[in-house]
mmCIF file of C-alpha atoms and ligand atoms in Angstrom:
data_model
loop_
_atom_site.group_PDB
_atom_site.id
_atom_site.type_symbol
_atom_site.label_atom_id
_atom_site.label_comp_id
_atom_site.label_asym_id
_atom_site.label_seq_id
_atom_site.Cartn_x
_atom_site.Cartn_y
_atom_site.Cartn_z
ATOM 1 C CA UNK H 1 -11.794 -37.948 40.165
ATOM 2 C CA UNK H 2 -14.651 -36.750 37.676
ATOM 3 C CA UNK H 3 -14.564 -33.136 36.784
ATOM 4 C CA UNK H 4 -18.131 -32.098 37.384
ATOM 5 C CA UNK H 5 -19.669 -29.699 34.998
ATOM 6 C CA UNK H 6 -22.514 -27.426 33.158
ATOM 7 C CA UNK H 7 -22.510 -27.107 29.729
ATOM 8 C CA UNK H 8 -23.773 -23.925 28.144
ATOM 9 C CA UNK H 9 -24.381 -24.689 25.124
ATOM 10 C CA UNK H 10 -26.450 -23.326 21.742
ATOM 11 C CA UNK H 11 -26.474 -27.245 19.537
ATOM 12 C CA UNK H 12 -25.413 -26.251 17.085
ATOM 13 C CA UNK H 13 -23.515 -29.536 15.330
ATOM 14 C CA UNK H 14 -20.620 -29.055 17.122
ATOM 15 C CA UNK H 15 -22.387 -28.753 20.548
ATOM 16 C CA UNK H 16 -23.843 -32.268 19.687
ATOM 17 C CA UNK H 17 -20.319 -33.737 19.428
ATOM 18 C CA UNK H 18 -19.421 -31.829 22.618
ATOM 19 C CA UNK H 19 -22.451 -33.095 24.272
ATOM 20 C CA UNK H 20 -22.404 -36.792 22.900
ATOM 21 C CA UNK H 21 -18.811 -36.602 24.602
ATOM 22 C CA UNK H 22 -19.294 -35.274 28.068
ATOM 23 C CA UNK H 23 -22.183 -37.940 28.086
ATOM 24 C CA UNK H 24 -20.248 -40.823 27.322
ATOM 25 C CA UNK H 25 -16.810 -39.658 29.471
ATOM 26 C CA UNK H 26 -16.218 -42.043 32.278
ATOM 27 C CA UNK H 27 -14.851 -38.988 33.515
ATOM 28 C CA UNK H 28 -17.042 -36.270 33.205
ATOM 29 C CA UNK H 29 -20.080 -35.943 35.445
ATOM 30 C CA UNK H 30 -22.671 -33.033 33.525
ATOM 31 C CA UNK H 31 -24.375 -31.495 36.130
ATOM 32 C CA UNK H 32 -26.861 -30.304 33.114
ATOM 33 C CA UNK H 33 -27.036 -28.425 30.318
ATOM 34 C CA UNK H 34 -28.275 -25.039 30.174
ATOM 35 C CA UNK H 35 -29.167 -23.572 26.740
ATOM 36 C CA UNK H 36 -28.382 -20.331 25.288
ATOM 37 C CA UNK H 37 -29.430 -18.899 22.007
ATOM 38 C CA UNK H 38 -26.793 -18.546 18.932
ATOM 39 C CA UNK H 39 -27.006 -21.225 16.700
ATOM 40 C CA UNK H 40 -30.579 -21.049 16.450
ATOM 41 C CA UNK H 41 -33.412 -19.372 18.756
ATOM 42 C CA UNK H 42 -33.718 -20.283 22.303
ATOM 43 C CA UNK H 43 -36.825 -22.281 21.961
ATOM 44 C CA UNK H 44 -34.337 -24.326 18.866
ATOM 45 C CA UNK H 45 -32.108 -24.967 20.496
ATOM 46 C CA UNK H 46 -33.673 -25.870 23.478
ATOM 47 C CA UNK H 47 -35.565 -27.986 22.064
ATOM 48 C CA UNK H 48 -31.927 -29.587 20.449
ATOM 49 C CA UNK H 49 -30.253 -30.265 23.664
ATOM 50 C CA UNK H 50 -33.353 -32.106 25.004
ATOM 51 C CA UNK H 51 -33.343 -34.295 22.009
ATOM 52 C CA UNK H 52 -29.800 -35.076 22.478
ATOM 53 C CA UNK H 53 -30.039 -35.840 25.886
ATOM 54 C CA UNK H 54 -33.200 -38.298 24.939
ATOM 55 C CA UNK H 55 -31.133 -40.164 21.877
ATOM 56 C CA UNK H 56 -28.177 -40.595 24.805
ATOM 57 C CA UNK H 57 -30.400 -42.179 26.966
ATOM 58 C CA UNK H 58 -29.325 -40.704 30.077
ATOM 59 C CA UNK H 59 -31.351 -38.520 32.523
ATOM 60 C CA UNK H 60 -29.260 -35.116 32.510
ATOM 61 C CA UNK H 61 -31.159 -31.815 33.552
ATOM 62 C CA UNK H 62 -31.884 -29.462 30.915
ATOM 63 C CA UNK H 63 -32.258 -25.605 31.937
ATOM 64 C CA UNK H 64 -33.428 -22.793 29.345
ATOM 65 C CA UNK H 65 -31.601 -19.705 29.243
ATOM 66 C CA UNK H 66 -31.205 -15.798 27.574
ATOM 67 C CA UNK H 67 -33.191 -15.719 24.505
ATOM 68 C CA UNK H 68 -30.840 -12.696 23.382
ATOM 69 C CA UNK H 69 -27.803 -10.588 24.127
ATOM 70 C CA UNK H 70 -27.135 -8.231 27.195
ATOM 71 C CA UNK H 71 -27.165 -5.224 24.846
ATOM 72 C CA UNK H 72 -26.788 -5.446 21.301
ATOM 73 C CA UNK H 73 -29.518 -6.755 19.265
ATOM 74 C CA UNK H 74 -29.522 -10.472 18.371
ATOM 75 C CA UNK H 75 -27.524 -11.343 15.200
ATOM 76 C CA UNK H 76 -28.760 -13.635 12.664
ATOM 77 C CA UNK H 77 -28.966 -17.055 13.304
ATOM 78 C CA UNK H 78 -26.458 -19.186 11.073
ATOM 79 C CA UNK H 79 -28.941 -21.794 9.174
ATOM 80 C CA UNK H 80 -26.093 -21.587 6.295
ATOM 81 C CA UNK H 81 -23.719 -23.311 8.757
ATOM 82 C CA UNK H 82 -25.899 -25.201 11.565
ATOM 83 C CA UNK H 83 -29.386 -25.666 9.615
ATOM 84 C CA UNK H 84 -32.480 -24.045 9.980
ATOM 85 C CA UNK H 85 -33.255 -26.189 12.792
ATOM 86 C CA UNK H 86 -29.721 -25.878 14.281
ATOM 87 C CA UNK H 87 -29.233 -29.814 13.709
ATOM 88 C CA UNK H 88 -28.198 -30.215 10.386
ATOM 89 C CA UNK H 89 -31.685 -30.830 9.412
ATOM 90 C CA UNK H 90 -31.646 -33.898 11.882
ATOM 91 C CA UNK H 91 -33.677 -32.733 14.743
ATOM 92 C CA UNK H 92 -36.506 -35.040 15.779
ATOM 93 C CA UNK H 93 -40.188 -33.366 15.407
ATOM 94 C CA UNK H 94 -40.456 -33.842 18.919
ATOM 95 C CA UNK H 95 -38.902 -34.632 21.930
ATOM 96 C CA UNK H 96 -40.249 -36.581 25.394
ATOM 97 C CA UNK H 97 -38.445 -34.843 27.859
ATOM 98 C CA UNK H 98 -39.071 -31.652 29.029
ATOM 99 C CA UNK H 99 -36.971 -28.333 30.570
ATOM 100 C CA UNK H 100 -36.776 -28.235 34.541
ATOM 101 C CA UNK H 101 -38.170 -25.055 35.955
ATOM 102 C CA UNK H 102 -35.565 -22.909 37.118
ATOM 103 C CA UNK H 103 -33.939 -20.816 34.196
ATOM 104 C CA UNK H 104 -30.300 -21.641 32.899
ATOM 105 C CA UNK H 105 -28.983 -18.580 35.142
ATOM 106 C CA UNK H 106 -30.789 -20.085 38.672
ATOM 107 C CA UNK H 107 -29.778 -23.453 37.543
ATOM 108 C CA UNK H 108 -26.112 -22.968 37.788
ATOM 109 C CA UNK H 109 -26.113 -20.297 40.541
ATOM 110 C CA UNK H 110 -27.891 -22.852 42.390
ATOM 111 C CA UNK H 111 -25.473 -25.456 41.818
ATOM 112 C CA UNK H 112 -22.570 -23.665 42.189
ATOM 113 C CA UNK H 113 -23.845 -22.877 45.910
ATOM 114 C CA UNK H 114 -24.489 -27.331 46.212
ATOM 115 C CA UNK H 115 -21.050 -27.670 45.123
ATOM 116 C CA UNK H 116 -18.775 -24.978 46.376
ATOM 117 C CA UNK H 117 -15.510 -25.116 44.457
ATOM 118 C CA UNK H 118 -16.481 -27.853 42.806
ATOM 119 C CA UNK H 119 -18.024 -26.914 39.267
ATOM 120 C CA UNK H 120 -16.582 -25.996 35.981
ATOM 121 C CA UNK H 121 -18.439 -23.831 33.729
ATOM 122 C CA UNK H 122 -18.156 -24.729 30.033
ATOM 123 C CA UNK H 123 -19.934 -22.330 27.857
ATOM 124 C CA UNK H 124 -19.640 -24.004 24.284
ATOM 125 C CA UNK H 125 -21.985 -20.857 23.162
ATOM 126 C CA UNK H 126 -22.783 -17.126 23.676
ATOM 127 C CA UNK H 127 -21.390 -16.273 26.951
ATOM 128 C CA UNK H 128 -25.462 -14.076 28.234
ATOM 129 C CA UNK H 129 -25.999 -16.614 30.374
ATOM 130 C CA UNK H 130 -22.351 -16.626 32.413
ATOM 131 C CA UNK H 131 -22.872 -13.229 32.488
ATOM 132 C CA UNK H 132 -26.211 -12.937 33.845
ATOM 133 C CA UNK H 133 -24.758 -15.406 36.356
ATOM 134 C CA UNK H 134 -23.072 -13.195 37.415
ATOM 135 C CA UNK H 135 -24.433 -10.378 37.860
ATOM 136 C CA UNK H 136 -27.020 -12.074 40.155
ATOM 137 C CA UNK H 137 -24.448 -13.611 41.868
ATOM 138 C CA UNK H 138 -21.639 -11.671 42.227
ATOM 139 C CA UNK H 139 -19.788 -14.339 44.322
ATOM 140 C CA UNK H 140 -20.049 -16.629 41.571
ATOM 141 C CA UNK H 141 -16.539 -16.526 40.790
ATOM 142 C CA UNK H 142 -15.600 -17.783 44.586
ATOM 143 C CA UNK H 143 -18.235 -20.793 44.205
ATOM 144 C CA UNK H 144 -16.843 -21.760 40.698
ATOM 145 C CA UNK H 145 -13.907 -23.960 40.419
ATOM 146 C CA UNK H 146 -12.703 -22.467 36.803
ATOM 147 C CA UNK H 147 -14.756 -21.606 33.408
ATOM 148 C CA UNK H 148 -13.400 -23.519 30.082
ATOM 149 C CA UNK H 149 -15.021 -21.565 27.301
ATOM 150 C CA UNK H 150 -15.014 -22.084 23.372
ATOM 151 C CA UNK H 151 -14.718 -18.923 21.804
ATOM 152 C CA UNK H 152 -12.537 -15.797 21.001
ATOM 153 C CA UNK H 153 -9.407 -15.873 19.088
ATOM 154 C CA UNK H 154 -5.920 -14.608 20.147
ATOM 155 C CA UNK H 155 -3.683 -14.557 17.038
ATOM 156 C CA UNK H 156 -6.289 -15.962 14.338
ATOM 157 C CA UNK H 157 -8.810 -14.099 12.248
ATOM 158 C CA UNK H 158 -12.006 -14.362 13.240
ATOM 159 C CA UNK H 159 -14.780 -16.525 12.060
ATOM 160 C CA UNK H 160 -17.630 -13.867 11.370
ATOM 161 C CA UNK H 161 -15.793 -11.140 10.910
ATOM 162 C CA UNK H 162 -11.943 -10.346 10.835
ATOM 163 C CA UNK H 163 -11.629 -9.640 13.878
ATOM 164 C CA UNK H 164 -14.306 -11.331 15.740
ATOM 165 C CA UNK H 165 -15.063 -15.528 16.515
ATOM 166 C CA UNK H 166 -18.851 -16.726 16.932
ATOM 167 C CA UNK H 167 -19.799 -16.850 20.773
ATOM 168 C CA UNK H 168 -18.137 -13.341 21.439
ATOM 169 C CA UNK H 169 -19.689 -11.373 18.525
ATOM 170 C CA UNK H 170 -22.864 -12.724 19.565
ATOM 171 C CA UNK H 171 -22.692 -11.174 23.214
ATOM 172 C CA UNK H 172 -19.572 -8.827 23.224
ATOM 173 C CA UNK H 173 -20.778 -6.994 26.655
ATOM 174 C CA UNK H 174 -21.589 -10.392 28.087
ATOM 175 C CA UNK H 175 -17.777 -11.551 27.165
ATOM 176 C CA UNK H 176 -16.132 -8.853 28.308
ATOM 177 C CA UNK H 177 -18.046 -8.955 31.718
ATOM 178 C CA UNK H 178 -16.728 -12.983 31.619
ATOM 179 C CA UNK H 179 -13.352 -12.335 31.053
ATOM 180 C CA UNK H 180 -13.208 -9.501 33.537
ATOM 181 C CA UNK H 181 -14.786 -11.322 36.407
ATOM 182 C CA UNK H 182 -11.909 -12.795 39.253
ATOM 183 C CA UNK H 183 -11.716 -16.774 38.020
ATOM 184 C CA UNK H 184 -9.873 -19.033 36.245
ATOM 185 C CA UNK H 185 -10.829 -19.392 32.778
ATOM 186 C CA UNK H 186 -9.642 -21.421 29.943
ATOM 187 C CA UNK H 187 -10.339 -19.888 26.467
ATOM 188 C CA UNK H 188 -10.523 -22.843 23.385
ATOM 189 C CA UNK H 189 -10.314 -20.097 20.901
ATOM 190 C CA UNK H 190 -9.539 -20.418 17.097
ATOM 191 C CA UNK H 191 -5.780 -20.495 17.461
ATOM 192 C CA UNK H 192 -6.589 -23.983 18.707
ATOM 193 C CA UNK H 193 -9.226 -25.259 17.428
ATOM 194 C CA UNK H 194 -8.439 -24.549 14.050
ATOM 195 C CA UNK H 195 -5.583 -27.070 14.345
ATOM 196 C CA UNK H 196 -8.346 -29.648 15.117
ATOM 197 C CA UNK H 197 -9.579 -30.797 11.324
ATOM 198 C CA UNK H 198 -12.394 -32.915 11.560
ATOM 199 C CA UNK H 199 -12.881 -34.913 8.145
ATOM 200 C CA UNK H 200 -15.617 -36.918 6.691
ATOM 201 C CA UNK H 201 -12.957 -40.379 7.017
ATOM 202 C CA UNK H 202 -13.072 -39.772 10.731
ATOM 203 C CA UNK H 203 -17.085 -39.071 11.203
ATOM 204 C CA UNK H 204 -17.325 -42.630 9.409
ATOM 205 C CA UNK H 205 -15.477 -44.176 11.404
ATOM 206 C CA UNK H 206 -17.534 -42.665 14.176
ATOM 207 C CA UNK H 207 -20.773 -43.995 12.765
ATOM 208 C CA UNK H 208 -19.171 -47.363 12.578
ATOM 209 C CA UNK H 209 -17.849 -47.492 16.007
ATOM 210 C CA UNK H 210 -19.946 -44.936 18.321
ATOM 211 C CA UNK H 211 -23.154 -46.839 17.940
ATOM 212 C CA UNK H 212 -26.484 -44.597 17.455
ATOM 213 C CA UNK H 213 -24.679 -41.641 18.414
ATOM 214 C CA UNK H 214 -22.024 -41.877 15.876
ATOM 215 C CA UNK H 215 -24.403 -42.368 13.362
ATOM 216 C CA UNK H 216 -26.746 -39.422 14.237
ATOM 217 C CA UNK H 217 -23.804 -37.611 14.449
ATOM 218 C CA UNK H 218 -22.429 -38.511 10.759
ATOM 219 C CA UNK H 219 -26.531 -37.837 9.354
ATOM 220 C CA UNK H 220 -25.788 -33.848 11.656
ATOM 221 C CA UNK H 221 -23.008 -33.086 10.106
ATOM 222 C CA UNK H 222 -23.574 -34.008 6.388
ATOM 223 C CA UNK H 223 -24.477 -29.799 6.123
ATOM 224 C CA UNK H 224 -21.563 -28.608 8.489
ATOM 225 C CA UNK H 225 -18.966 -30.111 5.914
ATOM 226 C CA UNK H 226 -20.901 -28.916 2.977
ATOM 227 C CA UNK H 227 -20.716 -25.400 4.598
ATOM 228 C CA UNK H 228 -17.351 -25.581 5.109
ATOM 229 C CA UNK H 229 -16.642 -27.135 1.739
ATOM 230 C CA UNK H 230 -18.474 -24.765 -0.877
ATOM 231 C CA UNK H 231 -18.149 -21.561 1.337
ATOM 232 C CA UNK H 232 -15.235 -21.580 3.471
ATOM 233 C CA UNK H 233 -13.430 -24.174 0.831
ATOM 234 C CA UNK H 234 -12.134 -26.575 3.235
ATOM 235 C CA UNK H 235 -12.203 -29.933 3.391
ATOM 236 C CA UNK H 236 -12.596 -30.518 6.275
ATOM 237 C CA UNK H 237 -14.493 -28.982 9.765
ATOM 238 C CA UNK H 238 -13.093 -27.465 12.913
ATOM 239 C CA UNK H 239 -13.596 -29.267 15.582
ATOM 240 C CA UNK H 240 -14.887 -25.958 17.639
ATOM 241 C CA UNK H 241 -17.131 -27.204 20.782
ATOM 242 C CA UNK H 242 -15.653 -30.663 21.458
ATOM 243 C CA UNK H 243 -12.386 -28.762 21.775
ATOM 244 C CA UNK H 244 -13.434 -27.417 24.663
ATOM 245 C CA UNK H 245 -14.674 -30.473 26.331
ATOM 246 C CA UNK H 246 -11.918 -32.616 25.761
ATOM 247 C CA UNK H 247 -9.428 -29.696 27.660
ATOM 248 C CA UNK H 248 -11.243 -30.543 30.838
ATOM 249 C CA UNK H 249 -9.600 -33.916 31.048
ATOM 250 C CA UNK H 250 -6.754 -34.013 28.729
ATOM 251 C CA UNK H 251 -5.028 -30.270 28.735
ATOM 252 C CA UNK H 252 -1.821 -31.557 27.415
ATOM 253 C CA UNK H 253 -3.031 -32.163 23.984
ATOM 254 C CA UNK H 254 -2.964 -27.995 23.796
ATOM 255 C CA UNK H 255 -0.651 -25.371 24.637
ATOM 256 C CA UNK H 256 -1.679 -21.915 26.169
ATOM 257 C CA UNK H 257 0.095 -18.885 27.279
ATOM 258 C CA UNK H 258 -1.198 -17.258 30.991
ATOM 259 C CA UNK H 259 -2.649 -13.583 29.883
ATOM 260 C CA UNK H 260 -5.568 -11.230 30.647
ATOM 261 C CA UNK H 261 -8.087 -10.826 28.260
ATOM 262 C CA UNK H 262 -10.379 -7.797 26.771
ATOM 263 C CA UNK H 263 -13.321 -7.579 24.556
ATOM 264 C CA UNK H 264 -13.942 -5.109 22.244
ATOM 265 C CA UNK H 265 -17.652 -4.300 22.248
ATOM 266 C CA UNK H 266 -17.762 -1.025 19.736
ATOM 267 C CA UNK H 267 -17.050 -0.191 16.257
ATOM 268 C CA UNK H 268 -15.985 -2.799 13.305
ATOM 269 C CA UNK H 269 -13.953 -5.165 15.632
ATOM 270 C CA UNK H 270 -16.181 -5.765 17.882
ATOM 271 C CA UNK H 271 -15.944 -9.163 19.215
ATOM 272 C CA UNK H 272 -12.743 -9.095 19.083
ATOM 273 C CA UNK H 273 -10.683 -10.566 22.042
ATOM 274 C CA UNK H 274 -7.597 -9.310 22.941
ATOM 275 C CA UNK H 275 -5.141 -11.449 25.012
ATOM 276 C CA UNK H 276 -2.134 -9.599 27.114
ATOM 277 C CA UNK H 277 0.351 -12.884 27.789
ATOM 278 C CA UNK H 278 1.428 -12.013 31.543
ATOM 279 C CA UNK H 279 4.980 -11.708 30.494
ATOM 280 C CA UNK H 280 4.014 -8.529 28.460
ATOM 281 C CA UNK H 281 4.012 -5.196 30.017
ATOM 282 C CA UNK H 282 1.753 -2.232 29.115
ATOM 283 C CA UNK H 283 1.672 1.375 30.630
ATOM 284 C CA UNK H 284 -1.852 0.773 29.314
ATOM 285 C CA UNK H 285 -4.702 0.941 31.714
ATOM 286 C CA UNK H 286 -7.164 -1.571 32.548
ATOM 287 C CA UNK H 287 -5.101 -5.202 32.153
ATOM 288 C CA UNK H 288 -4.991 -5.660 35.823
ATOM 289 C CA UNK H 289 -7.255 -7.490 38.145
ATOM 290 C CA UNK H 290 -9.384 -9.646 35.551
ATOM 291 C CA UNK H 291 -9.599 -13.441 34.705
ATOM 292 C CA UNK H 292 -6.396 -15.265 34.808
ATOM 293 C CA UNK H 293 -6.982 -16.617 31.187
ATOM 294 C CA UNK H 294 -5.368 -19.389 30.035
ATOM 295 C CA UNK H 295 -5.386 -18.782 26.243
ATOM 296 C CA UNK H 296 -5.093 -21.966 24.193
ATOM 297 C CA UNK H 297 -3.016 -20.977 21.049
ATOM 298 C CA UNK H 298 -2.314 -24.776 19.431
ATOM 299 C CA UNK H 299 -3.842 -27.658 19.865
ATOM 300 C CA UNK H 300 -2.404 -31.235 18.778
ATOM 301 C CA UNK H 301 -5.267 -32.206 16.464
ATOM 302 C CA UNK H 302 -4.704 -35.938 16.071
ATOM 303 C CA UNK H 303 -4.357 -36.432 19.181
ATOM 304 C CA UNK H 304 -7.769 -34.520 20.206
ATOM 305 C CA UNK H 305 -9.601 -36.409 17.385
ATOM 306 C CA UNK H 306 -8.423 -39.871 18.571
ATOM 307 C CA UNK H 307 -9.344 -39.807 22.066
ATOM 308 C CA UNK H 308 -12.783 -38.473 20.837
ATOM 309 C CA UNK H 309 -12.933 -41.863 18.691
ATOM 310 C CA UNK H 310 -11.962 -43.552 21.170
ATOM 311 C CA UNK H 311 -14.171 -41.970 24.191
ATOM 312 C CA UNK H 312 -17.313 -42.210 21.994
ATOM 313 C CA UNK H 313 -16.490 -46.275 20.940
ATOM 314 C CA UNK H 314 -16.300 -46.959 24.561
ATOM 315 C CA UNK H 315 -19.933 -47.807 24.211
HETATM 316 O O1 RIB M 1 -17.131 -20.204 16.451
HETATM 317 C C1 RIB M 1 -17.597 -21.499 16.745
HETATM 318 C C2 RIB M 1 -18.649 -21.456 17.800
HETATM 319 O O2 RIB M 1 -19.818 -20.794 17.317
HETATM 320 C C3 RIB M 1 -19.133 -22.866 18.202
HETATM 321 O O3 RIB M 1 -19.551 -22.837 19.539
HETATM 322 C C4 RIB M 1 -20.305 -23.083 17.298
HETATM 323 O O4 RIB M 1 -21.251 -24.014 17.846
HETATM 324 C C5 RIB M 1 -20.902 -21.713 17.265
HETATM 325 O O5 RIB M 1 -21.704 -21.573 18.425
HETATM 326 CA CA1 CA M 2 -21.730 -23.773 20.151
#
């Protein structure tokens, strides 16, 4: 059976991975993409995930969504890491397709209501638009089959600050409004997706075996290893976005621990997510009655990266 879903999604170089992926799956069916800001501005990367779905060749609804966050104001956009234009510096000057009319947040209330039970969410980005979702639908959570997110981080360090990974920093009041809404989420946070090193020997043997897509893929990410190479001194990428994809039809290649989870939204940590496992008890307030979060700690990364190859050499 395919799993049918919406990607939320801010490409971003990993998105495009993601994406290319959930294109090519036999058995994923993408309702449609619905873009977010983060990696770039909305109109970016907007603009991004039309071009993507153009170069896959496959007619896939595009919906533009929140141009900011819920509260705070919008953080810089990370041209060190993604490229000004959000693509590595890869993005076509223009695109032939063009955005349907409803906004991102319409787009999946609407077909959450068409498919009662039968859609998973999977915000690869900020998580505005899930919340906005939300809060226009407040019986979202009963029309969604489960949300499979990329972002937070249990146990690691952050990514932008200490404390505090990407797609929550971005919209801390939005996350915290995701993780405390009654659904089943799955959070591909950096406790797992740091164990999922992407290296340069592996995107070439993408471009050699994944057709057009591998090779646009291998010319997108040329600036995401530099990044990580002469600022975060790795040699190698996480494999962020993808991650998150990939746990929709193959959860076994990751381990995760049942919890609740909270979002700090003030002071120096925000961002940060805080995971209670459901085996640990607190006399502390305000655990109960939120998300049943499935928090990915680990991740077997081999594994992951060869069912990517192998997904995206299907042809
Ligand atoms: O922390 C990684 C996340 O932030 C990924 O989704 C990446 O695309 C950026 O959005
Ligand atoms: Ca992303």
């Amino acid at each position: 059976m395919t799993e049918k879903i919406i990607i939320d999604t801010d490409p971003g170089i990993d998105d495009a991975f993601a994406i290319f992926y959930a294109l090519r799956s036999s058995e994923i069916e993408v309702l449609g993409l619905t873009t977010v800001y983060g990696n770039a501005p909305i109109a970016q990367t907007t603009h991004n995930a039309l071009a993507l779905v153009e170069r896959a060749g496959v007619a896939c609804p595009v919906a533009r969504g929140a141009e900011g966050p819920l509260e705070i104001e919008c953080r810089p956009y990370p041209a060190m890491v993604h490229g000004e234009d959000g693509m590595g510096g890869v993005s076509p000057a223009t695109v032939s397709g063009s955005v349907v009319e409803e906004h991102a947040v319409d787009f999946i209330i609407q077909a959450a209501r068409a498919n009662p039970g039968d859609v998973t969410l999977v915000p690869i980005g900020p998580l505005t638009n899930i919340a906005l979702a939300l809060q226009k639908e407040p019986d979202l959570p009963k029309l969604i089959k489960r949300v499979v997110l990329m972002g937070g981080a249990a146990n690691a360090n952050g990514n932008v600050t200490p404390a505090a990974e990407a797609n929550i920093i971005d919209d801390p009041e939005a996350a915290e409004i995701v993780f405390a809404a009654d659904w089943e989420v799955a959070m591909l946070g950096l406790d797992a997706t740091h164990d999922v090193k992407l290296t340069r020997e592996r995107v070439a043997v993408l471009a050699e075996k994944g057709g057009d897509l591998g090779a646009f893929l291998q010319q997108a990410s040329a600036q995401y290893f530099a990044f990580h190479q002469d600022v975060v001194g790795l040699d190698f990428c996480h494999f962020h976005d993808p991650s998150a994809l990939i746990y929709c039809v193959r959860p076994q290649f990751f381990s995760a621990q049942a919890s609740s989870v909270r979002v700090v939204t003030q002071g120096f940590a925000a961002g940060k997510t805080i995971a209670k496992p459901n085996t640990r008890f607190t006399a502390q307030d305000g655990w109960d009655n939120r998300a049943r979060v499935e928090v990915c700690l680990s991740a077997d990364g081999p594994a992951v990266l060869d069912h990517y190859l192998h997904v995206m050499s299907a042809g």
